[in-house]
Coordinates of C-alpha atoms (C1' of nucleotides) in Angstrom, one line a residue:
Chain A
M23 CA -11.0 42.4 -32.9
K24 CA -10.2 44.3 -36.0
E25 CA -7.1 44.4 -38.1
G26 CA -5.0 47.4 -38.9
P27 CA -3.6 50.4 -37.0
D28 CA -5.4 51.8 -34.0
I29 CA -6.7 55.0 -35.4
A30 CA -8.9 55.7 -32.4
Y31 CA -5.9 56.0 -30.1
I32 CA -4.3 58.7 -32.3
A33 CA -7.6 60.5 -33.1
A34 CA -8.6 60.6 -29.4
L35 CA -5.2 62.1 -28.7
I36 CA -6.0 64.9 -31.1
G37 CA -9.6 65.0 -30.2
D38 CA -9.3 66.8 -26.8
P39 CA -9.8 70.5 -27.1
A40 CA -6.8 71.4 -25.0
R41 CA -4.5 69.1 -26.9
A42 CA -6.0 70.3 -30.2
N43 CA -5.2 73.9 -29.3
M44 CA -1.7 73.0 -28.5
L45 CA -1.3 71.1 -31.8
T46 CA -2.8 74.0 -33.7
A47 CA -0.3 76.3 -32.0
L48 CA 2.5 74.1 -33.0
M49 CA 1.4 74.2 -36.6
S50 CA 3.2 77.5 -36.7
G51 CA 6.4 75.4 -36.9
K52 CA 7.9 77.1 -33.8
A53 CA 8.9 74.9 -30.9
L54 CA 7.1 76.1 -27.8
T55 CA 7.6 75.5 -24.0
V56 CA 5.2 73.8 -21.7
S57 CA 4.2 77.2 -20.2
E58 CA 3.6 78.7 -23.6
L59 CA 1.5 75.8 -24.7
A60 CA -0.5 75.9 -21.5
E61 CA -1.3 79.5 -22.2
E62 CA -2.3 78.7 -25.8
A63 CA -4.6 75.9 -24.6
G64 CA -6.1 78.0 -21.8
V65 CA -5.2 75.4 -19.2
T66 CA -2.9 75.2 -16.1
I67 CA 0.7 74.1 -16.5
Q68 CA 0.1 70.8 -14.7
T69 CA -2.5 69.6 -17.1
A70 CA -0.6 70.9 -20.1
S71 CA 2.4 68.9 -18.9
S72 CA 0.3 65.8 -18.7
H73 CA -1.2 66.3 -22.2
L74 CA 2.2 66.9 -23.7
S75 CA 3.8 63.8 -22.4
R76 CA 0.9 61.8 -23.6
M77 CA 1.2 63.2 -27.1
D78 CA 4.9 62.6 -27.0
D79 CA 4.3 59.0 -26.1
G80 CA 1.8 58.8 -28.9
G81 CA 4.4 59.9 -31.4
L82 CA 2.7 63.2 -32.3
L83 CA 5.4 65.4 -30.7
R84 CA 9.1 65.5 -30.2
H85 CA 10.8 67.5 -27.5
R86 CA 14.2 69.0 -26.8
K87 CA 15.3 70.0 -23.3
Q88 CA 17.2 73.2 -23.1
G89 CA 18.2 74.2 -19.6
R90 CA 15.1 74.4 -17.5
H91 CA 12.9 74.7 -20.5
K92 CA 11.4 71.9 -22.5
Y93 CA 10.5 72.7 -26.1
F94 CA 7.9 70.8 -27.9
A95 CA 7.3 70.6 -31.7
L96 CA 5.3 68.4 -34.0
A97 CA 7.1 65.1 -34.5
T98 CA 7.1 64.9 -38.3
D99 CA 5.7 66.6 -41.4
D100 CA 3.2 63.7 -41.5
V101 CA 1.6 64.8 -38.3
A102 CA 1.2 68.4 -39.7
H103 CA -0.3 66.8 -42.8
V104 CA -2.9 64.9 -41.0
L105 CA -3.8 68.0 -38.9
E106 CA -4.2 70.0 -42.0
G107 CA -6.5 67.3 -43.4
L108 CA -8.6 67.4 -40.2
M109 CA -8.9 71.1 -40.6
G110 CA -10.2 70.6 -44.1
L111 CA -12.9 68.2 -42.8
A112 CA -13.8 70.6 -40.0
A113 CA -14.0 73.6 -42.3
G114 CA -16.0 71.6 -44.8
A115 CA -18.5 70.6 -42.2
G116 CA -18.8 74.3 -41.2
H117 CA -17.3 73.8 -37.8
L118 CA -15.1 76.8 -37.4
R119 CA -14.3 77.6 -33.8
K120 CA -14.9 81.2 -34.5
R121 CA -17.1 82.7 -37.2
T122 CA -15.2 84.2 -40.1
G123 CA -13.7 87.5 -39.0
P124 CA -10.9 89.7 -40.2
K125 CA -8.3 87.4 -38.6
D126 CA -9.8 84.5 -40.5
E127 CA -9.5 86.5 -43.7
K128 CA -5.8 87.0 -43.2
L129 CA -5.3 83.3 -42.5
R130 CA -7.0 82.3 -45.7
K131 CA -4.8 84.7 -47.7
A132 CA -1.5 83.5 -46.3
R133 CA -0.5 81.5 -43.3
V134 CA 2.2 79.2 -42.0
C135 CA 1.5 75.5 -42.4
Y136 CA 4.1 73.9 -40.1
N137 CA 7.0 75.6 -41.8
H138 CA 6.0 76.6 -45.3
L139 CA 3.5 79.0 -46.9
A140 CA -0.1 78.0 -47.1
G141 CA -3.4 79.6 -48.1
D142 CA -4.2 81.5 -51.2
M143 CA -0.6 82.6 -51.8
G144 CA 0.7 79.2 -51.0
T145 CA -1.3 77.5 -53.7
R146 CA -0.5 80.4 -56.1
L147 CA 3.2 79.8 -55.5
Y148 CA 2.8 76.1 -56.2
D149 CA 0.7 76.6 -59.3
S150 CA 3.0 79.2 -60.7
L151 CA 6.1 77.0 -60.2
M152 CA 4.3 74.2 -62.0
A153 CA 3.1 76.3 -64.8
Q154 CA 6.6 77.8 -65.4
G155 CA 8.1 74.4 -65.5
Y156 CA 10.2 74.9 -62.4
V157 CA 8.9 71.9 -60.6
A158 CA 7.4 68.7 -62.1
L159 CA 6.0 65.5 -61.0
K160 CA 8.3 62.6 -61.8
G161 CA 7.3 59.2 -60.7
E162 CA 5.5 59.7 -57.4
I163 CA 7.8 62.5 -56.3
V164 CA 7.6 66.3 -56.9
T165 CA 11.0 67.3 -58.4
L166 CA 12.8 70.5 -59.2
T167 CA 13.6 70.8 -62.9
D168 CA 17.0 72.1 -64.1
Q169 CA 15.4 75.5 -64.9
G170 CA 13.8 75.4 -61.5
A171 CA 17.1 74.8 -59.9
A172 CA 18.6 77.8 -61.7
F173 CA 15.6 79.9 -60.7
V174 CA 15.7 78.9 -57.1
T175 CA 19.4 79.7 -56.9
S176 CA 19.0 83.1 -58.6
F177 CA 16.3 83.8 -56.1
G178 CA 18.8 83.6 -53.3
I179 CA 18.1 80.1 -51.9
D180 CA 21.2 78.0 -51.1
L181 CA 20.1 74.9 -53.0
D182 CA 23.2 72.9 -52.2
A183 CA 22.6 73.2 -48.5
L184 CA 19.0 71.9 -48.9
V185 CA 20.2 69.0 -51.0
R186 CA 22.7 68.0 -48.4
K187 CA 20.0 67.5 -45.9
K188 CA 18.2 64.2 -45.8
A189 CA 14.7 65.7 -45.8
P190 CA 12.7 65.5 -49.0
L191 CA 13.1 68.7 -51.1
C192 CA 9.6 68.9 -52.4
R193 CA 6.4 67.6 -51.1
E194 CA 2.7 68.3 -51.7
C195 CA 0.5 69.4 -48.8
L196 CA -3.2 69.8 -48.9
D197 CA -4.5 73.2 -48.0
W198 CA -7.6 73.3 -45.8
S199 CA -8.9 76.7 -47.0
E200 CA -8.1 76.3 -50.7
R201 CA -8.7 72.5 -50.8
R202 CA -5.8 72.2 -53.3
P203 CA -2.2 71.2 -52.8
H204 CA 0.7 73.6 -52.1
L205 CA 4.4 73.2 -51.8
A206 CA 5.9 71.7 -48.7
G207 CA 9.2 70.0 -48.0
S208 CA 12.5 71.7 -47.4
L209 CA 12.1 73.9 -50.5
G210 CA 8.8 75.1 -49.3
R211 CA 10.4 76.0 -46.0
A212 CA 13.2 77.8 -47.8
F213 CA 10.8 79.9 -49.9
L214 CA 9.1 81.1 -46.8
S215 CA 12.4 81.9 -45.1
R216 CA 13.5 83.8 -48.2
F217 CA 10.3 85.9 -48.3
E218 CA 11.0 86.9 -44.7
A219 CA 14.6 87.6 -45.4
L220 CA 13.7 89.9 -48.3
S221 CA 11.2 91.6 -46.0
W222 CA 8.4 90.7 -48.4
A223 CA 6.5 89.2 -45.5
R224 CA 6.6 88.7 -41.8
R225 CA 4.9 86.3 -39.4
D226 CA 2.2 87.6 -37.1
Q227 CA 3.3 87.0 -33.6
K228 CA -0.1 86.0 -32.3
S229 CA -1.4 83.7 -35.0
R230 CA -0.3 81.6 -38.0
A231 CA -1.0 84.5 -40.4
V232 CA 1.8 85.6 -42.8
L233 CA 1.5 89.3 -43.5
F234 CA 2.8 90.5 -46.8
S235 CA 3.8 94.1 -47.3
P236 CA 2.3 95.9 -50.3
G237 CA 5.7 95.9 -52.0
G238 CA 6.3 92.2 -51.1
D239 CA 2.9 91.3 -52.5
A240 CA 3.7 93.1 -55.8
E241 CA 7.1 91.4 -56.1
F242 CA 5.5 88.1 -55.3
T243 CA 2.8 88.5 -58.0
R244 CA 5.4 89.6 -60.5
L245 CA 7.7 86.6 -59.9
F246 CA 4.9 84.1 -59.5
P247 CA 2.1 85.1 -61.9
F248 CA -1.2 83.3 -62.1
P249 CA -0.8 80.3 -64.4
G250 CA -3.9 81.2 -66.3
Chain B
M29 CA -10.3 81.8 -28.4
K30 CA -8.3 80.4 -31.3
E31 CA -8.7 80.9 -35.0
G32 CA -9.2 78.2 -37.6
P33 CA -11.3 75.1 -37.9
D34 CA -12.3 73.1 -34.9
I35 CA -10.2 70.0 -35.4
A36 CA -10.9 68.7 -31.9
Y37 CA -14.5 68.2 -32.8
I38 CA -13.7 66.1 -35.8
A39 CA -10.9 64.2 -34.2
A40 CA -13.0 63.4 -31.1
L41 CA -15.6 62.0 -33.5
I42 CA -13.1 59.7 -35.0
G43 CA -11.4 59.1 -31.6
D44 CA -14.0 56.8 -30.0
P45 CA -13.2 53.1 -30.4
A46 CA -16.7 52.1 -31.6
R47 CA -16.8 54.9 -34.1
A48 CA -13.3 54.2 -35.3
N49 CA -14.2 50.6 -35.9
M50 CA -17.2 51.6 -38.0
L51 CA -15.1 54.1 -40.0
T52 CA -12.5 51.5 -40.6
A53 CA -15.1 49.1 -41.8
L54 CA -16.4 51.7 -44.2
M55 CA -12.9 52.1 -45.6
S56 CA -13.8 49.0 -47.6
G57 CA -15.9 51.3 -49.8
K58 CA -19.0 49.3 -49.3
A59 CA -22.1 51.0 -47.8
L60 CA -23.2 49.2 -44.7
T61 CA -26.4 49.2 -42.6
V62 CA -26.8 50.2 -39.0
S63 CA -27.0 46.6 -37.9
E64 CA -23.9 45.6 -39.8
L65 CA -21.9 48.5 -38.4
A66 CA -23.1 47.7 -34.9
E67 CA -21.8 44.2 -35.4
E68 CA -18.5 45.5 -36.7
A69 CA -18.0 47.8 -33.8
G70 CA -19.1 45.2 -31.2
V71 CA -21.8 47.4 -29.8
T72 CA -25.7 47.3 -29.6
I73 CA -27.8 48.7 -32.4
Q74 CA -29.0 51.6 -30.3
T75 CA -25.5 52.9 -29.5
A76 CA -24.5 52.4 -33.1
S77 CA -27.5 54.4 -34.3
S78 CA -26.5 57.2 -32.0
H79 CA -22.9 57.2 -33.2
L80 CA -23.8 57.1 -36.8
S81 CA -26.1 60.0 -36.6
R82 CA -23.4 62.0 -34.9
M83 CA -20.9 61.2 -37.5
D84 CA -23.4 62.1 -40.1
D85 CA -24.0 65.5 -38.6
G86 CA -20.2 65.9 -38.4
G87 CA -19.9 65.5 -42.1
L88 CA -17.9 62.2 -41.9
L89 CA -20.7 60.1 -43.4
R90 CA -23.5 60.2 -45.9
H91 CA -26.5 57.9 -45.8
R92 CA -29.1 56.6 -48.2
K93 CA -32.4 55.1 -47.1
Q94 CA -33.6 52.1 -48.9
G95 CA -36.8 50.6 -47.7
R96 CA -36.3 49.8 -44.1
H97 CA -32.6 49.7 -44.4
K98 CA -30.3 52.7 -43.9
Y99 CA -27.0 52.5 -45.7
F100 CA -24.0 54.5 -44.5
A101 CA -20.8 55.3 -46.4
L102 CA -17.9 57.7 -46.0
A103 CA -19.0 61.1 -47.0
T104 CA -16.1 61.9 -49.4
D105 CA -12.7 60.7 -50.5
D106 CA -11.2 63.4 -48.2
V107 CA -12.5 61.6 -45.2
A108 CA -10.9 58.4 -46.4
H109 CA -7.7 60.3 -47.0
V110 CA -7.6 61.6 -43.5
L111 CA -8.4 58.2 -42.0
E112 CA -5.5 56.7 -44.1
G113 CA -3.3 59.4 -42.7
L114 CA -4.3 58.6 -39.1
M115 CA -3.5 54.9 -39.8
G116 CA -0.1 56.0 -41.0
L117 CA 0.6 57.9 -37.7
A118 CA -0.8 55.0 -35.6
A119 CA 1.3 52.4 -37.5
G120 CA 4.4 54.7 -37.2
A121 CA 3.9 54.9 -33.5
G122 CA 3.6 51.2 -33.3
H123 CA 0.0 51.2 -32.2
L124 CA -1.5 48.3 -34.1
R125 CA -4.7 47.0 -32.7
K126 CA -3.4 43.5 -33.2
R127 CA 0.1 42.3 -33.5
T128 CA 1.2 41.6 -37.0
G129 CA -0.2 38.3 -38.1
P130 CA -1.0 36.5 -41.4
K131 CA -4.0 38.7 -42.0
D132 CA -1.9 41.8 -41.5
E133 CA 0.5 40.4 -44.1
K134 CA -2.2 40.1 -46.7
L135 CA -3.4 43.7 -45.9
R136 CA 0.1 45.1 -46.5
K137 CA 0.3 43.3 -49.9
A138 CA -3.0 44.4 -51.3
R139 CA -6.1 45.9 -49.8
V140 CA -9.0 48.1 -50.5
C141 CA -8.6 51.8 -49.6
Y142 CA -12.1 53.1 -49.8
N143 CA -12.7 52.1 -53.4
H144 CA -9.3 51.6 -54.9
L145 CA -6.2 49.4 -54.6
A146 CA -3.7 50.1 -51.8
G147 CA -0.8 48.4 -50.2
D148 CA 2.3 47.1 -52.0
M149 CA 0.5 46.3 -55.2
G150 CA -1.3 49.7 -55.1
T151 CA 1.9 51.6 -55.0
R152 CA 3.5 49.3 -57.7
L153 CA 0.5 50.1 -60.0
Y154 CA 1.0 53.8 -59.5
D155 CA 4.7 53.8 -59.9
S156 CA 4.4 51.7 -63.0
L157 CA 1.8 54.0 -64.6
M158 CA 4.1 56.9 -63.9
A159 CA 7.2 55.2 -65.2
Q160 CA 5.5 54.2 -68.4
G161 CA 4.3 57.7 -69.0
Y162 CA 0.6 56.8 -68.7
V163 CA -0.1 59.3 -66.0
A164 CA 1.8 62.5 -65.3
L165 CA 1.6 65.4 -62.9
K166 CA 0.5 68.5 -64.7
G167 CA 0.0 71.5 -62.5
E168 CA -1.2 70.3 -59.2
I169 CA -3.3 67.6 -60.8
V170 CA -2.5 64.0 -61.7
T171 CA -3.5 63.6 -65.3
L172 CA -3.8 60.8 -67.8
T173 CA -1.6 61.2 -70.8
D174 CA -2.7 60.3 -74.4
Q175 CA -0.8 57.1 -74.3
G176 CA -2.3 56.4 -70.9
A177 CA -5.8 56.9 -72.3
A178 CA -5.1 54.5 -75.1
F179 CA -3.7 51.9 -72.6
V180 CA -6.6 52.3 -70.2
T181 CA -9.1 51.8 -73.0
S182 CA -7.3 48.8 -74.4
F183 CA -7.3 47.3 -70.9
G184 CA -11.1 47.3 -71.0
I185 CA -12.0 50.4 -69.0
D186 CA -14.7 52.6 -70.3
L187 CA -12.9 55.9 -70.1
D188 CA -15.7 58.0 -71.6
A189 CA -18.0 56.9 -68.9
L190 CA -15.5 57.9 -66.2
V191 CA -14.9 61.3 -67.9
R192 CA -18.6 62.0 -68.0
K193 CA -18.7 61.8 -64.2
K194 CA -17.9 64.9 -62.2
A195 CA -15.5 63.1 -59.9
P196 CA -11.8 63.7 -60.4
L197 CA -10.2 61.0 -62.6
C198 CA -6.9 60.7 -60.9
R199 CA -5.9 61.5 -57.3
E200 CA -3.0 60.7 -55.0
C201 CA -3.7 58.9 -51.8
L202 CA -1.0 58.2 -49.1
D203 CA -0.6 54.6 -48.2
W204 CA -0.2 53.9 -44.5
S205 CA 1.8 50.7 -44.9
E206 CA 4.0 51.8 -47.8
R207 CA 4.2 55.4 -46.8
R208 CA 4.1 56.4 -50.4
P209 CA 1.2 57.6 -52.6
H210 CA -0.9 55.4 -54.8
L211 CA -3.6 56.0 -57.4
A212 CA -7.1 57.0 -56.1
G213 CA -9.9 58.8 -58.0
S214 CA -12.4 57.3 -60.3
L215 CA -9.6 55.8 -62.4
G216 CA -8.2 54.1 -59.3
R217 CA -11.6 52.7 -58.6
A218 CA -12.0 51.5 -62.3
F219 CA -8.7 49.6 -62.2
L220 CA -9.8 47.7 -59.1
S221 CA -13.1 46.9 -60.6
R222 CA -11.4 45.7 -63.8
F223 CA -9.0 43.5 -61.8
E224 CA -12.1 41.9 -60.2
A225 CA -13.9 41.6 -63.5
L226 CA -10.9 39.8 -65.1
S227 CA -10.8 37.5 -62.0
W228 CA -7.3 38.6 -61.3
A229 CA -8.4 39.3 -57.8
R230 CA -11.3 39.2 -55.4
R231 CA -12.1 40.9 -52.2
D232 CA -12.0 39.1 -48.9
Q233 CA -15.4 39.1 -47.4
K234 CA -14.3 39.6 -43.9
S235 CA -11.5 42.2 -44.2
R236 CA -10.2 44.9 -46.5
A237 CA -7.7 42.4 -48.1
V238 CA -7.6 42.0 -51.8
L239 CA -6.6 38.4 -52.8
F240 CA -4.9 38.0 -56.1
S241 CA -4.9 34.6 -57.8
P242 CA -1.5 33.3 -58.9
G243 CA -2.4 33.9 -62.5
G244 CA -3.7 37.4 -61.8
D245 CA -0.6 38.2 -59.9
A246 CA 1.5 37.2 -62.9
E247 CA -0.6 39.2 -65.4
F248 CA -0.4 42.2 -63.1
T249 CA 3.4 42.0 -62.9
R250 CA 3.6 41.6 -66.6
L251 CA 1.4 44.6 -67.4
F252 CA 2.7 46.8 -64.5
P253 CA 6.5 46.0 -64.2
F254 CA 8.6 47.5 -61.6
P255 CA 9.9 51.0 -62.7
G256 CA 13.4 50.1 -61.7
Chain C
dT27 C1' -54.9 44.7 -40.6
dT28 C1' -51.5 42.2 -38.4
dC29 C1' -47.0 40.7 -37.7
dA30 C1' -41.9 40.9 -38.2
dT31 C1' -37.9 43.4 -38.8
dG32 C1' -34.8 47.6 -39.0
dG33 C1' -34.0 51.8 -36.8
dT34 C1' -34.7 55.7 -33.3
dT35 C1' -35.7 58.0 -28.9
dC36 C1' -35.7 58.1 -23.9
dG37 C1' -33.9 57.6 -19.5
dA38 C1' -30.7 56.0 -16.3
dC39 C1' -26.3 54.1 -15.0
dC40 C1' -21.4 54.2 -14.8
dG41 C1' -16.5 54.7 -15.9
dT42 C1' -13.0 57.2 -17.9
dA43 C1' -10.4 61.0 -18.4
dG44 C1' -9.8 66.0 -18.0
dT45 C1' -9.0 69.3 -14.4
dC46 C1' -6.7 71.7 -10.6
dG47 C1' -4.2 72.4 -5.8
dA48 C1' -0.4 71.2 -3.4
dA49 C1' 3.9 69.5 -3.0
dA50 C1' 8.1 67.6 -5.0
dC51 C1' 11.8 67.8 -8.3
dA52 C1' 15.1 70.2 -11.5
dT53 C1' 17.8 73.8 -13.3
dG54 C1' 20.1 78.1 -13.4
dC55 C1' 21.5 82.4 -11.1
dA56 C1' 23.5 85.2 -7.4
Chain D
dT10 C1' 24.0 77.8 -0.3
dG11 C1' 19.7 80.0 -1.0
dC12 C1' 16.3 81.6 -4.0
dA13 C1' 13.5 82.0 -8.3
dT14 C1' 11.6 79.9 -12.1
dG15 C1' 10.1 75.9 -15.0
dT16 C1' 8.3 71.3 -15.0
dT17 C1' 6.5 66.9 -13.1
dT18 C1' 4.0 63.9 -9.9
dC19 C1' 0.2 62.8 -6.8
dG20 C1' -4.3 62.8 -5.3
dA21 C1' -9.0 64.0 -5.4
dC22 C1' -13.0 66.0 -7.6
dT23 C1' -16.2 66.2 -11.3
dA24 C1' -18.5 66.0 -15.6
dC25 C1' -19.0 64.5 -20.0
dG26 C1' -20.2 61.0 -22.8
dG27 C1' -20.5 56.0 -24.0
dT28 C1' -23.5 52.2 -22.9
dC29 C1' -27.6 49.5 -22.6
dG30 C1' -32.8 48.2 -21.6
dA31 C1' -37.2 49.4 -22.8
dA32 C1' -40.5 51.5 -25.4
dC33 C1' -41.7 53.7 -29.6
dC34 C1' -41.8 54.6 -34.8
dA35 C1' -41.3 53.1 -39.8
dT36 C1' -41.4 50.1 -43.5
dG37 C1' -42.5 46.0 -46.0
dA38 C1' -44.7 41.3 -46.2
dA39 C1' -48.5 38.1 -45.5

DNA sequence: TTCATGGTTCGACCGTAGTCGAAACATGCA
DNA sequence: TGCATGTTTCGACTACGGTCGAACCATGAA
């Protein structure tokens, strides 16, 4: 009857609690097995299997078979982007699944958004890179400046390796807790990896939280000062 | 059990066909009455009323009572943004509600995205403004340059009036058909209004399509040339 | 006041889709 | 080959929620 894409189909796919739990778990960026996702969603393996194949068909997920395991991950960054947007709407409407607690506090400070850093520290990183002239918006695309390239390399990121990949280097991603953009793309991912390699931060095993050590926090603030 | 916002609640709200139809209709940016939306969704007025109040509670809509009419609109630009993202996923997965036809062609060329111009011409406008240095990305925000301000004013847009409003002047919005950003925000809205005022284009009454006249198309291309 | 129109509430019906148990299938290991 | 583990398929149950008819409420016009 109507024109345009069938948004109800996709939204309904996301709109089931069990599936939403799995998708949220996959926002960690890690590929997870059917059993792990069943556990996350609080549902038996059979139902999880059914849900996962439907989301796969719907283009939300991609999978990789490895021996007798089947690993699922979000299909694209776009999917993660939409999920983050939905989180923003849900948070804005005051529909948190759990009232704000200590865990929530950590998530707002720093967390993994698919594969890059989000939350307060994510937006601070982005703002600081902008303010120092390391990244700039050229045309519709966020680009790394010459100074930025030098900085990134000196920071220990193998820029050439990133450039060789097809994936876009820089992208904006809207943060649900800060309601401002932060850095995504392969560079965003590289920054997070580098923070972990330097032992500035480590990922919480049980949630999306990224835990900075006191020393790491200090180094981070030194290198990425507030723009104002 | 899980941390974070309840995305299933919001997604399920969008995921019902009747509600999705109403939301899609509201992407035109026009405020519509209960009866009109019932018509759009192909459902009786009672059920429409129920759906609308639920979406209102969920923060997706806002409403305004006017006499015995009740007008509904999307609550914020963020909602429109997420809907556009969902359309992108649905289109990417090949789930169009109707197979591509002549109407679809027009939508891809130029359409209304909430209140601003989207589709091929929307992204062309944005790219051209960027390339000519009229807008630039400063920090995390898209800003109008001094030259841009002069241009906009000379084009007949009352910039002072826009600035006086609280709403952000420029924003990016991701286009589902082009898969690239275009200009949103109050300036995006103002451009579309100006195109209509100049009779370069008019809105299709029955769809989200924006129909450019041959003359309007030529003027548009002259003023907003391809960046390449 | 009376009437017409737009919207809401109530109650009942019904179908879809989420759920799980059981059994089959697949893969790796000994 | 046999066994253990991971995943899928099948079938049946159930409940949640979308739907509508009917009656009720609200507003504006005559």
